[in-house]
Amino acid sequence: MKVRTLRSLALAACVGLLAFASGCDEKLTDIAGPSPGLTPTYSSISQNIFASTDSSGRTACTQCHTDQGRTPAAGLNLRPEVGYAQLVNMPAPQKPGAIRVIPGDAENSYLVQKLDGTPGIIGQRMPRNAGPFVTEGQMLIIRRWINQGAQNN
Ligand code: HEC
């Protein structure tokens, strides 16, 4: 097994324990990396990922996915006030049959596939223009939010 995979598993186990807090040697802030305030809730993800750049140099999604001063890229508006309704259980017009966020199923959520650059996506991996991309740890926290039911929390 690759080191990267092992580290992923360790992080995944750790994020899995977050709800119960203690007993995890890797703190949430370590996993969150360039966005130390990131937690598995919609409000935190929308503020720290969608609407903000971070210390890795990643662009904010709302640079393109906004209705302020432009038409949202791919018809997806990720401003925190409106992003939830645009994501959860919403079809992705780019790819017939794909759903942007499927509560309880991060792997099949098109948002996760576009951020991971999964084979089979239409268009580019996000954020567009060759990254920097969302880190492995940030992705685990996003997956955790979705797998916990993608609540509007
Ligand atoms: C520089 C502009 C730009 C940035 C920054 C950007 N996107 Fe995109 N996004 C696009 C464009 C253009 C498309 C459609 C073409 C494509 O997929 O390559 C798109 C498509 C998407 C789609 C597919 C939408 C659908 O329903 O079919 C998702 C999901 C997405 N972006 C999420 C994100 C997220 C999350 C971020 C931030 C981490 C982000 N994007 C950053 C321009 C951008």
Coordinates of N, CA, C and O and ligand atoms in Angstrom, one line a residue:
M1 N 0.8 -1.2 0.0 CA 0.0 0.0 0.0 C 0.9 1.2 0.0 O 1.9 1.3 0.7
K2 N 0.5 2.2 -0.8 CA 1.3 3.4 -0.9 C 1.2 4.2 0.4 O 0.2 4.2 1.1
V3 N 2.3 5.0 0.7 CA 2.4 5.8 1.9 C 1.2 6.8 1.9 O 0.5 7.0 2.9
R4 N 0.9 7.4 0.7 CA -0.1 8.4 0.5 C -1.5 7.7 0.9 O -2.3 8.4 1.6
T5 N -1.7 6.5 0.5 CA -2.9 5.8 0.9 C -3.0 5.6 2.4 O -4.1 5.8 3.0
L6 N -1.9 5.1 3.0 CA -1.9 4.9 4.4 C -2.2 6.2 5.2 O -3.0 6.2 6.1
R7 N -1.6 7.3 4.7 CA -1.9 8.6 5.4 C -3.3 8.9 5.2 O -4.0 9.4 6.1
S8 N -3.9 8.7 4.0 CA -5.3 9.0 3.8 C -6.2 8.2 4.8 O -7.1 8.7 5.3
L9 N -5.8 6.9 4.9 CA -6.6 6.1 5.8 C -6.6 6.6 7.3 O -7.6 6.7 8.0
A10 N -5.3 7.0 7.7 CA -5.2 7.5 9.0 C -6.0 8.8 9.2 O -6.7 9.0 10.2
L11 N -5.9 9.7 8.2 CA -6.7 10.9 8.2 C -8.2 10.6 8.2 O -9.0 11.2 9.0
A12 N -8.6 9.7 7.4 CA -10.0 9.3 7.3 C -10.5 8.8 8.7 O -11.6 9.2 9.1
A13 N -9.7 8.0 9.3 CA -10.1 7.5 10.6 C -10.2 8.6 11.6 O -11.2 8.7 12.4
C14 N -9.3 9.5 11.5 CA -9.3 10.7 12.4 C -10.5 11.6 12.2 O -11.2 11.9 13.1
V15 N -10.8 11.9 10.9 CA -12.0 12.7 10.6 C -13.3 12.0 11.1 O -14.2 12.6 11.6
G16 N -13.2 10.7 10.9 CA -14.4 9.9 11.4 C -14.6 10.0 12.9 O -15.7 9.9 13.4
L17 N -13.5 10.3 13.6 CA -13.6 10.4 15.1 C -14.0 11.8 15.6 O -14.2 12.0 16.7
L18 N -14.0 12.7 14.6 CA -14.2 14.1 15.0 C -15.4 14.3 15.9 O -15.4 15.1 16.8
A19 N -16.5 13.6 15.5 CA -17.7 13.8 16.3 C -17.5 13.5 17.8 O -18.2 14.0 18.6
F20 N -16.5 12.6 18.0 CA -16.3 12.2 19.4 C -15.1 12.8 20.0 O -14.7 12.5 21.1
A21 N -14.5 13.7 19.2 CA -13.4 14.5 19.6 C -12.1 13.8 20.1 O -11.2 13.6 19.3
S22 N -12.0 13.4 21.3 CA -10.7 13.0 21.9 C -10.3 11.6 21.3 O -11.0 11.0 20.6
G23 N -9.1 11.2 21.6 CA -8.6 10.0 21.2 C -8.0 10.0 19.8 O -7.7 8.9 19.2
C24 N -7.9 11.1 19.2 CA -7.4 11.2 17.8 C -6.1 12.0 17.9 O -6.0 13.1 18.3
D25 N -4.9 11.3 17.4 CA -3.7 12.1 17.6 C -3.5 13.2 16.5 O -2.7 14.1 16.7
E26 N -4.2 13.1 15.4 CA -4.1 14.2 14.4 C -5.3 15.2 14.6 O -6.4 14.8 14.5
K27 N -4.9 16.4 15.0 CA -6.0 17.4 15.3 C -6.6 17.8 14.0 O -6.0 17.9 12.9
L28 N -7.9 18.3 14.1 CA -8.6 18.8 13.0 C -7.8 19.9 12.3 O -7.8 20.0 11.0
T29 N -7.2 20.8 13.0 CA -6.5 21.9 12.5 C -5.3 21.4 11.6 O -4.9 22.0 10.7
D30 N -4.7 20.2 12.0 CA -3.6 19.7 11.2 C -4.1 19.2 9.9 O -3.5 19.4 8.8
I31 N -5.3 18.6 9.9 CA -5.9 18.0 8.6 C -6.3 19.2 7.7 O -6.1 19.1 6.5
A32 N -6.8 20.2 8.3 CA -7.4 21.3 7.5 C -6.3 22.1 6.8 O -6.6 22.8 5.9
G33 N -5.0 21.9 7.2 CA -3.9 22.5 6.5 C -4.1 24.0 6.3 O -4.1 24.8 7.2
P34 N -4.1 24.4 5.0 CA -4.1 25.8 4.7 C -5.4 26.6 5.1 O -5.5 27.8 4.9
S35 N -6.4 25.9 5.6 CA -7.6 26.6 6.1 C -7.9 26.1 7.5 O -8.8 25.3 7.7
P36 N -7.1 26.6 8.5 CA -7.2 26.0 9.9 C -8.6 26.0 10.5 O -8.9 25.2 11.4
G37 N -9.5 26.9 10.1 CA -10.8 27.0 10.7 C -11.8 26.0 10.1 O -13.0 26.0 10.5
L38 N -11.4 25.1 9.2 CA -12.3 24.3 8.5 C -12.8 23.1 9.3 O -12.1 22.4 9.9
T39 N -14.2 23.0 9.4 CA -14.8 21.9 10.1 C -15.9 21.3 9.1 O -16.3 22.0 8.1
P40 N -16.4 20.1 9.4 CA -17.3 19.5 8.4 C -18.8 20.0 8.6 O -19.7 19.2 8.9
T41 N -18.9 21.3 8.3 CA -20.3 21.9 8.3 C -20.4 22.7 7.0 O -19.4 23.2 6.5
Y42 N -21.6 22.9 6.6 CA -21.8 23.7 5.3 C -21.3 25.1 5.6 O -20.5 25.6 4.7
S43 N -21.6 25.7 6.7 CA -21.1 27.1 6.9 C -19.6 27.3 6.9 O -19.1 28.2 6.2
S44 N -18.9 26.3 7.5 CA -17.5 26.4 7.5 C -16.9 26.1 6.1 O -16.0 26.8 5.7
I45 N -17.4 25.1 5.4 CA -16.9 24.8 4.1 C -17.2 26.0 3.1 O -16.3 26.4 2.3
S46 N -18.4 26.5 3.2 CA -18.7 27.6 2.3 C -17.8 28.8 2.5 O -17.4 29.5 1.6
Q47 N -17.5 29.1 3.8 CA -16.7 30.3 4.1 C -15.2 30.0 3.8 O -14.6 30.9 3.2
N48 N -14.7 28.9 4.2 CA -13.3 28.6 4.1 C -12.8 28.1 2.8 O -11.6 28.2 2.4
I49 N -13.7 27.4 2.0 CA -13.3 26.9 0.7 C -14.0 27.7 -0.4 O -13.3 28.2 -1.2
F50 N -15.3 27.7 -0.4 CA -16.0 28.3 -1.6 C -15.7 29.8 -1.7 O -15.4 30.3 -2.8
A51 N -15.8 30.5 -0.6 CA -15.7 32.0 -0.7 C -14.4 32.6 -0.3 O -14.2 33.8 -0.3
S52 N -13.4 31.7 0.0 CA -12.1 32.3 0.4 C -10.9 31.6 -0.4 O -11.0 30.4 -0.7
T53 N -9.9 32.4 -0.6 CA -8.6 31.8 -1.0 C -8.0 31.3 0.2 O -8.5 31.4 1.3
D54 N -6.8 30.6 0.2 CA -6.2 30.2 1.4 C -4.6 30.2 1.2 O -4.2 30.6 0.1
S55 N -3.9 29.9 2.3 CA -2.5 30.1 2.3 C -1.7 29.2 1.2 O -0.6 29.4 1.0
S56 N -2.4 28.2 0.6 CA -1.8 27.4 -0.4 C -1.8 28.2 -1.7 O -1.1 27.7 -2.7
G57 N -2.5 29.3 -1.8 CA -2.6 30.1 -3.0 C -3.8 29.7 -3.9 O -4.0 30.2 -5.0
R58 N -4.6 28.7 -3.4 CA -5.8 28.3 -4.1 C -6.8 29.5 -4.3 O -7.0 30.3 -3.4
T59 N -7.4 29.6 -5.5 CA -8.3 30.7 -5.7 C -9.7 30.3 -5.0 O -10.0 29.2 -4.8
A60 N -10.4 31.4 -4.7 CA -11.8 31.2 -4.1 C -12.7 30.8 -5.3 O -12.6 31.3 -6.4
C61 N -13.5 29.8 -5.0 CA -14.5 29.3 -6.0 C -15.4 30.5 -6.5 O -15.8 30.5 -7.7
T62 N -15.7 31.4 -5.5 CA -16.6 32.5 -5.9 C -16.0 33.5 -6.8 O -16.6 34.5 -7.2
Q63 N -14.7 33.3 -7.2 CA -14.1 34.2 -8.2 C -14.9 34.0 -9.5 O -15.1 34.9 -10.3
C64 N -15.4 32.7 -9.7 CA -16.1 32.4 -11.0 C -17.5 32.0 -10.7 O -18.4 32.2 -11.4
H65 N -17.7 31.3 -9.5 CA -19.1 30.7 -9.2 C -19.8 31.8 -8.3 O -20.0 31.6 -7.1
T66 N -20.2 32.9 -8.9 CA -21.0 33.9 -8.2 C -21.9 34.6 -9.2 O -21.6 34.5 -10.5
D67 N -22.9 35.3 -8.7 CA -23.8 36.0 -9.6 C -23.5 37.5 -9.4 O -24.3 38.4 -9.9
Q68 N -22.4 37.9 -8.7 CA -22.1 39.3 -8.5 C -21.2 39.8 -9.6 O -20.0 39.4 -9.6
G69 N -21.8 40.5 -10.5 CA -21.0 41.1 -11.6 C -20.8 40.1 -12.8 O -20.0 40.5 -13.7
R70 N -21.4 39.0 -12.7 CA -21.2 38.0 -13.8 C -22.3 36.9 -13.7 O -23.1 36.9 -12.8
T71 N -22.3 36.1 -14.7 CA -23.2 34.9 -14.7 C -22.4 33.8 -14.0 O -21.2 33.6 -14.4
P72 N -22.9 33.1 -13.0 CA -22.1 32.0 -12.4 C -21.6 31.0 -13.4 O -22.3 30.5 -14.2
A73 N -20.3 30.6 -13.3 CA -19.7 29.6 -14.1 C -20.5 28.3 -13.9 O -20.8 27.9 -12.8
A74 N -20.8 27.6 -15.1 CA -21.6 26.4 -15.1 C -22.9 26.5 -14.4 O -23.5 25.5 -13.9
G75 N -23.4 27.7 -14.2 CA -24.7 27.9 -13.6 C -24.7 27.5 -12.1 O -25.7 27.2 -11.5
L76 N -23.5 27.5 -11.5 CA -23.3 27.2 -10.1 C -22.9 28.4 -9.3 O -21.7 28.8 -9.4
N77 N -23.8 28.9 -8.4 CA -23.5 30.0 -7.6 C -23.1 29.5 -6.2 O -23.9 28.9 -5.5
L78 N -21.8 29.7 -5.8 CA -21.3 29.2 -4.5 C -21.2 30.3 -3.5 O -20.5 30.1 -2.5
R79 N -21.9 31.5 -3.6 CA -21.9 32.4 -2.5 C -22.5 31.7 -1.3 O -23.5 31.0 -1.5
P80 N -21.9 31.9 -0.1 CA -22.4 31.1 1.0 C -23.9 31.2 1.3 O -24.5 30.2 1.6
E81 N -24.6 32.3 1.0 CA -26.0 32.5 1.3 C -26.8 31.6 0.4 O -28.0 31.3 0.7
V82 N -26.4 31.3 -0.8 CA -27.2 30.6 -1.8 C -26.6 29.2 -2.2 O -27.3 28.4 -2.8
G83 N -25.4 28.9 -1.8 CA -24.7 27.8 -2.3 C -25.3 26.4 -1.9 O -25.3 25.5 -2.7
Y84 N -25.9 26.4 -0.7 CA -26.4 25.1 -0.3 C -27.5 24.6 -1.2 O -27.5 23.4 -1.6
A85 N -28.4 25.5 -1.5 CA -29.6 25.1 -2.4 C -29.1 24.8 -3.8 O -29.8 24.0 -4.6
Q86 N -27.9 25.3 -4.2 CA -27.4 25.0 -5.5 C -26.7 23.7 -5.6 O -26.4 23.2 -6.7
L87 N -26.3 23.1 -4.4 CA -25.5 21.9 -4.4 C -26.3 20.6 -4.1 O -26.2 19.6 -4.8
V88 N -27.0 20.7 -2.9 CA -27.5 19.5 -2.4 C -28.7 18.9 -3.2 O -29.7 19.7 -3.3
N89 N -28.6 17.7 -3.6 CA -29.6 17.1 -4.5 C -29.9 17.8 -5.8 O -30.9 17.5 -6.4
M90 N -28.9 18.6 -6.2 CA -29.1 19.3 -7.5 C -28.4 18.7 -8.6 O -27.2 18.3 -8.5
P91 N -29.0 18.5 -9.8 CA -28.3 17.9 -10.9 C -27.2 18.8 -11.4 O -27.3 20.0 -11.3
A92 N -26.2 18.2 -12.0 CA -25.1 19.0 -12.6 C -25.4 19.0 -14.1 O -25.3 18.0 -14.8
P93 N -25.7 20.2 -14.6 CA -26.1 20.3 -16.0 C -25.0 19.8 -17.0 O -25.3 19.3 -18.1
Q94 N -23.7 19.9 -16.6 CA -22.6 19.5 -17.4 C -22.6 18.0 -17.7 O -22.2 17.5 -18.7
K95 N -23.1 17.2 -16.7 CA -23.0 15.8 -16.9 C -24.3 15.1 -16.6 O -24.7 15.0 -15.4
P96 N -25.0 14.6 -17.6 CA -26.4 14.1 -17.4 C -26.3 12.9 -16.4 O -25.4 12.1 -16.4
G97 N -27.2 13.0 -15.4 CA -27.3 11.9 -14.4 C -26.5 12.3 -13.1 O -26.7 11.7 -12.1
A98 N -25.5 13.2 -13.2 CA -24.7 13.5 -12.1 C -25.4 14.5 -11.1 O -26.2 15.4 -11.6
I99 N -25.2 14.3 -9.8 CA -25.8 15.1 -8.8 C -24.7 15.8 -8.1 O -23.7 15.1 -7.7
R100 N -24.8 17.1 -7.9 CA -23.7 17.8 -7.3 C -23.3 17.3 -5.9 O -22.1 17.0 -5.6
V101 N -24.3 17.2 -5.0 CA -24.0 16.7 -3.6 C -25.1 15.7 -3.3 O -26.3 16.1 -3.3
I102 N -24.7 14.4 -3.1 CA -25.7 13.4 -2.7 C -25.5 13.2 -1.2 O -24.5 12.6 -0.8
P103 N -26.5 13.6 -0.3 CA -26.3 13.4 1.1 C -25.9 11.9 1.4 O -26.6 11.0 0.9
G104 N -24.9 11.7 2.2 CA -24.5 10.4 2.6 C -23.6 9.6 1.6 O -23.2 8.5 1.8
D105 N -23.3 10.2 0.4 CA -22.5 9.6 -0.6 C -21.5 10.5 -1.3 O -21.7 11.0 -2.4
A106 N -20.4 10.8 -0.5 CA -19.4 11.7 -1.0 C -18.8 11.3 -2.3 O -18.6 12.1 -3.3
E107 N -18.5 9.9 -2.4 CA -17.8 9.5 -3.6 C -18.5 9.7 -4.9 O -17.9 9.9 -5.9
N108 N -19.8 9.6 -4.8 CA -20.7 9.8 -6.1 C -21.2 11.2 -6.2 O -21.9 11.5 -7.2
S109 N -20.8 12.1 -5.3 CA -21.2 13.5 -5.5 C -20.3 14.2 -6.5 O -19.0 14.1 -6.4
Y110 N -20.9 14.8 -7.5 CA -20.1 15.4 -8.6 C -19.2 16.5 -8.0 O -18.1 16.7 -8.6
L111 N -19.6 17.2 -7.0 CA -18.7 18.3 -6.4 C -17.3 17.6 -6.0 O -16.3 18.1 -6.3
V112 N -17.4 16.5 -5.3 CA -16.2 15.8 -4.9 C -15.4 15.3 -6.1 O -14.1 15.5 -6.1
Q113 N -16.0 14.8 -7.1 CA -15.3 14.3 -8.3 C -14.6 15.4 -9.0 O -13.5 15.3 -9.5
K114 N -15.3 16.6 -9.1 CA -14.7 17.7 -9.8 C -13.5 18.3 -9.0 O -12.5 18.7 -9.6
L115 N -13.5 18.2 -7.7 CA -12.4 18.7 -6.8 C -11.3 17.7 -6.8 O -10.1 18.1 -6.7
D116 N -11.6 16.4 -6.9 CA -10.5 15.4 -7.0 C -10.0 15.1 -8.4 O -8.9 14.5 -8.5
G117 N -10.7 15.6 -9.4 CA -10.2 15.3 -10.8 C -10.4 13.9 -11.1 O -9.6 13.3 -11.9
T118 N -11.5 13.3 -10.7 CA -11.8 11.9 -10.9 C -12.0 11.6 -12.4 O -12.7 12.5 -13.1
P119 N -11.5 10.5 -13.0 CA -11.7 10.2 -14.4 C -13.2 10.2 -14.7 O -14.0 9.7 -13.9
G120 N -13.6 10.8 -15.8 CA -15.1 10.7 -16.2 C -15.8 12.1 -16.0 O -16.9 12.2 -16.4
I121 N -15.1 13.0 -15.3 CA -15.7 14.3 -15.1 C -15.7 15.0 -16.5 O -14.9 14.7 -17.3
I122 N -16.7 15.9 -16.7 CA -16.7 16.8 -17.9 C -15.9 18.0 -17.5 O -16.1 18.6 -16.4
G123 N -15.1 18.5 -18.4 CA -14.4 19.8 -18.2 C -13.2 19.5 -17.3 O -12.7 18.4 -17.2
Q124 N -12.7 20.6 -16.6 CA -11.5 20.5 -15.8 C -11.7 20.2 -14.4 O -12.8 20.4 -13.8
R125 N -10.6 19.8 -13.7 CA -10.6 19.6 -12.3 C -10.7 21.1 -11.7 O -10.2 22.0 -12.3
M126 N -11.4 21.2 -10.6 CA -11.6 22.5 -9.9 C -10.7 22.7 -8.8 O -10.3 21.7 -8.2
P127 N -10.3 23.9 -8.4 CA -10.5 25.2 -9.1 C -9.9 25.2 -10.5 O -8.8 24.6 -10.6
R128 N -10.6 25.7 -11.5 CA -10.1 25.7 -12.8 C -8.7 26.4 -13.0 O -8.3 27.1 -12.1
N129 N -8.1 26.1 -14.0 CA -6.8 26.6 -14.4 C -5.6 26.0 -13.6 O -4.7 26.7 -13.1
A130 N -5.6 24.7 -13.4 CA -4.5 23.9 -12.9 C -4.1 24.2 -11.5 O -2.9 24.0 -11.1
G131 N -5.0 24.5 -10.6 CA -4.7 24.6 -9.2 C -4.0 25.8 -8.7 O -3.9 26.8 -9.5
P132 N -3.5 25.9 -7.5 CA -3.5 24.8 -6.5 C -4.9 24.3 -6.2 O -5.9 25.0 -6.2
F133 N -4.9 22.9 -6.0 CA -6.2 22.3 -5.7 C -6.5 22.2 -4.2 O -5.6 22.5 -3.4
V134 N -7.7 21.8 -3.9 CA -8.1 21.5 -2.5 C -7.2 20.4 -2.0 O -7.0 19.4 -2.7
T135 N -6.6 20.5 -0.8 CA -5.7 19.5 -0.3 C -6.5 18.2 0.1 O -7.7 18.2 0.3
E136 N -5.7 17.2 0.3 CA -6.2 15.9 0.7 C -7.0 16.0 2.0 O -8.1 15.4 2.2
G137 N -6.4 16.7 3.0 CA -7.1 16.9 4.3 C -8.4 17.7 4.2 O -9.4 17.3 4.8
Q138 N -8.3 18.8 3.4 CA -9.5 19.6 3.2 C -10.6 18.7 2.6 O -11.8 18.8 2.9
M139 N -10.2 17.8 1.6 CA -11.2 17.0 0.9 C -11.8 16.0 1.9 O -13.0 15.7 1.8
L140 N -11.0 15.5 2.9 CA -11.6 14.6 3.9 C -12.7 15.3 4.7 O -13.7 14.7 5.0
I141 N -12.5 16.5 5.0 CA -13.5 17.3 5.8 C -14.7 17.5 5.0 O -15.8 17.4 5.4
I142 N -14.6 17.8 3.7 CA -15.7 18.0 2.8 C -16.5 16.7 2.6 O -17.7 16.6 2.7
R143 N -15.7 15.6 2.5 CA -16.4 14.3 2.4 C -17.2 13.9 3.6 O -18.2 13.4 3.6
R144 N -16.6 14.3 4.8 CA -17.2 14.0 6.1 C -18.5 14.8 6.2 O -19.5 14.2 6.6
W145 N -18.5 16.0 5.7 CA -19.8 16.8 5.8 C -20.9 16.1 4.9 O -22.0 15.9 5.4
I146 N -20.5 15.6 3.7 CA -21.4 15.0 2.9 C -21.9 13.6 3.4 O -23.1 13.3 3.5
N147 N -20.9 12.9 3.9 CA -21.3 11.5 4.5 C -22.1 11.6 5.7 O -22.8 10.7 6.1
Q148 N -22.0 12.7 6.4 CA -22.8 12.9 7.6 C -24.2 13.4 7.3 O -25.0 13.8 8.2
G149 N -24.5 13.5 6.0 CA -25.9 13.9 5.6 C -26.0 15.2 4.9 O -27.1 15.7 4.6
A150 N -24.8 15.9 4.7 CA -24.8 17.2 3.9 C -25.9 18.1 4.5 O -26.7 18.7 3.7
Q151 N -25.8 18.3 5.8 CA -26.8 19.2 6.4 C -26.6 20.7 6.2 O -25.4 21.1 5.9
N152 N -27.6 21.5 6.3 CA -27.4 22.9 6.1 C -27.1 23.5 7.5 O -27.9 24.2 8.2
N153 N -25.8 23.2 7.9 CA -25.5 23.5 9.3 C -24.3 24.5 9.4 O -23.9 25.0 8.4
Ligands
HEC1 C1 -11.4 30.4 -12.7 C2 -12.8 30.1 -12.6 C3 -13.3 29.0 -11.7 C4 -12.9 28.8 -10.4 C5 -11.9 29.5 -9.6 C6 -13.6 27.6 -10.0 N1 -14.4 27.2 -11.0 FE1 -15.7 25.5 -11.0 N2 -16.2 25.8 -12.9 C7 -15.7 26.8 -13.7 C8 -16.1 26.6 -15.1 C9 -15.8 27.5 -16.3 C10 -16.9 25.4 -15.1 C11 -17.5 24.7 -16.3 C12 -16.3 24.1 -17.2 C13 -15.5 23.0 -16.5 O1 -16.1 22.2 -15.7 O2 -14.3 22.9 -16.7 C14 -16.9 24.9 -13.7 C15 -17.6 23.8 -13.3 C16 -17.7 23.4 -11.9 C17 -18.5 22.3 -11.4 C18 -19.5 21.5 -12.3 C19 -20.8 22.2 -12.2 C20 -22.0 21.4 -12.8 O3 -23.0 21.4 -12.1 O4 -21.9 20.9 -13.9 C21 -18.3 22.3 -10.1 C22 -19.0 21.3 -9.1 C23 -17.4 23.3 -9.7 N3 -17.0 24.0 -10.9 C24 -17.0 23.6 -8.4 C25 -16.0 24.5 -8.1 C26 -15.4 24.6 -6.8 C27 -15.9 23.9 -5.6 C28 -14.4 25.6 -6.9 C29 -13.5 26.1 -5.8 C30 -12.7 25.1 -5.1 C31 -14.4 26.0 -8.3 N4 -15.3 25.3 -9.0 C32 -13.5 27.0 -8.7 C33 -14.9 27.9 -13.3 C34 -14.2 28.0 -12.1

